[in-house]
Amino acid sequence: MESSRQRFTILSAYVVVIFAVNAYVCKPLFNLEFSQRMESIEGSYMSIARWAAANWSDLTWFPLWFNGMPFQKVYQPGFHFTVAGLSTLLGWTAQHAYHFLTAITYSAGALTLFWLCYAANHDRVQALAAALFYSLISPACFLVPLIRADAGGWLSPRRYQILVHYGEGPHISAVALIPIVILLLHGAVSLRNRVCIALAPFALAAVALTNWPGSMGLTMAVLAYCLSQIGAFRISSWLALVASGVAAYLIASPWLPPSVISTVIRNAQQSDGTSLGATQLWPRLILVAACAVLLFVFKRTSAKTNVNWGLRFFAFFTLLTGAVSLGYEWWGWRLLPQAHRFQVEFEMAFAATLAYLLIWSIRKLPHRIQIITAVLLVAFGARQLLHYARYAQRLTQPIEITSTIEYQMAKAFEANFRDQRVFAPGNVSLWMNMFTDVPQAAGCCDQGIPNQEYRIAVYTIYTGQNAGARDAEISLLWLRAYGANAIGMTGPNSTEFFKPYWNWKKFDGVLPKLWQRGENVIYRVPRKSADPVRVIPKSAITSRAPENGLDIEPIQPFVSALEDPSMPAARFRWVNRHEAVIDTETSAGQVIFLQLSYDAGWKAIADGMVLPVMTDPLGMSYVEPVKRGRVQLRLIYDGGSEVELTRVFPGLGLMLITALVLMLPLYRRSA
């Protein structure tokens, strides 16, 4: 009979081994500043964390991307606040804190999977196998030739490549939390454990506040858990599950209000052309049928043998994540936007399912064969560990950041424009605000783009598709419409990774050249004023949203009015991060136009009177003053009524959690 002390010692040893294996693989990250992986989107995530660390006292309006946006719409704050907190408390740079945190969460993912597997069936060997499979094997490389080629071979560490090459730090971190959420939900809903009841909503909220693909992965995990509990749950269990979700949203709602969620849903579909409507009906019906078949199989096998809920959960989780990620790769299914990103969740689910089945099969073998199989698996694991570590070392070589064009062009923008908005190209745009506070007409990230017209403008400026000889003219119209005072261009021989321009020389002889390093050029965009404010006739406001980048008829009179020297001058200055002052004068029929992204949280005050801030079809803002003549307009961003409303929601969430903690265990006793 094994004592509790022996069990604790063995479990502790397993935990140390699992963490050590993963930490050994990702050891280059723990002290890394910058790596040669400049193509990674991690520069944008570091930029958010750097901004947060520098502006803890005022994280309301974020002026750096897409003509500014509420900070809550930039990205979920959980991961970036953690990076900023590490940076502030430990005195680290934002990039060091980012890499350290991603190393920890990369290593923790296998640990959380181990604990969920062990809690589900109390089989240490199966749980250890699941954690090590997840740590040292990438099923996606075996199942998808394109992924295998991208990663570099059958046995390459896809998860590490996704973390470092693609910069999926928030996603990897969110996935590492999923097993904890399921474990706490099971403890809360099935076991009615008061600690789990109290913590489950916070765990759910933590994932939702970390990353959107991870949140969708969690949604699939919760759905898999529900499917695994069909026939076992009472009505009170389903109600408890729903109540935990409601409490989680109430807690997270100040950072995830309805307007943020609707923006993300719209942008997710626009990001890759995926529609969440009826276009994917057949794939969904096939997935529903597959779930029904799996339910039937478990019902039949449960009558003959005891199939624990852990195997049922991971089987359904594998099916759901596989249908989304592999269905996209194999058959072109688009069950969710950016379906290819969910291979991270699939690999976790598949590793656990494989461990259950493989260990069960090995135990059916003669004892001697079991030992031989175990030795072979350990030898293979050791080989994989060394291979993974060498791969990670090659992929994570440090770089002197000042030698990169991303840094050099960012600093050139800062030297020439500083607080003036610019259009930075491709990868420079993703990295620039890691090094400067120069605001951009573009930026990152897909989920927070304020308006579809921004996408149209950026695409047109990059490609000039079908513009012909008018490419420069049309691009210049869009640049002026969104208030860009300069544009950076990169040519085919530039070291900038994306090289997004189809014609990188289109502004030669058209715009004055300010800076050049090889095939990297900055041009000034001549404008009436660098300030993002103009007085224009109300009739000049764009009458409709252009259907495409060449549909410039609506914006030509608007841009002409913006640059009209006969219109009164206007001066704009920030007072703090959420308040600005505009000094100008207006006449009848004129409005104060703001080249700032519209948000309902803005209000304008002139002579003590609150004036409505309105939006135009391009997604920017304007105010129609009541007083004619000289006007001083105060712009204040306070988030509006939505922010005021969601401030009270966390309190309601805590009240709901308290009620659940007090009442749920009573239902278990009375059952």
CSV table of C-alpha atoms in Angstrom, one decimal, residues 423 425-426 457-468 471-472 475 487-493 496 498-507 519 550:
chain,number,residue,atom,x,y,z
A,423,PHE,CA,2.6,55.1,-42.2
A,425,PRO,CA,5.7,49.5,-43.7
A,426,GLY,CA,5.2,45.8,-43.0
A,457,ALA,CA,-6.6,51.9,-47.2
A,458,VAL,CA,-3.7,49.7,-46.0
A,459,TYR,CA,-4.2,47.2,-48.8
A,460,THR,CA,-4.5,49.8,-51.5
A,461,ILE,CA,-1.3,51.6,-50.3
A,462,TYR,CA,0.6,48.4,-50.2
A,463,THR,CA,-0.5,46.9,-53.5
A,464,GLY,CA,-2.0,49.6,-55.7
A,465,GLN,CA,-3.9,46.7,-57.3
A,466,ASN,CA,-5.5,47.8,-60.6
A,467,ALA,CA,-4.5,51.4,-60.0
A,468,GLY,CA,-2.1,51.5,-62.9
A,471,ASP,CA,-1.0,54.2,-58.0
A,472,ALA,CA,0.9,57.0,-56.3
A,475,SER,CA,-2.2,56.0,-52.3
A,487,ILE,CA,5.4,56.9,-45.4
A,488,GLY,CA,8.2,54.3,-45.2
A,489,MET,CA,8.9,52.0,-48.2
A,490,THR,CA,10.9,48.8,-48.4
A,491,GLY,CA,12.1,47.1,-51.6
A,492,PRO,CA,12.7,43.5,-52.5
A,493,ASN,CA,16.3,43.5,-51.2
A,496,GLU,CA,12.4,44.0,-43.7
A,498,PHE,CA,7.3,41.2,-45.3
A,499,LYS,CA,8.2,43.6,-48.1
A,500,PRO,CA,4.5,44.4,-48.6
A,501,TYR,CA,4.8,46.9,-51.5
A,502,TRP,CA,4.1,45.8,-55.1
A,503,ASN,CA,5.7,49.0,-56.4
A,504,TRP,CA,8.1,50.3,-53.8
A,505,LYS,CA,9.3,53.1,-56.0
A,506,LYS,CA,5.9,54.6,-56.8
A,507,PHE,CA,6.6,57.8,-54.8
A,519,GLU,CA,16.1,49.9,-50.4
A,550,LEU,CA,-10.0,52.5,-56.1
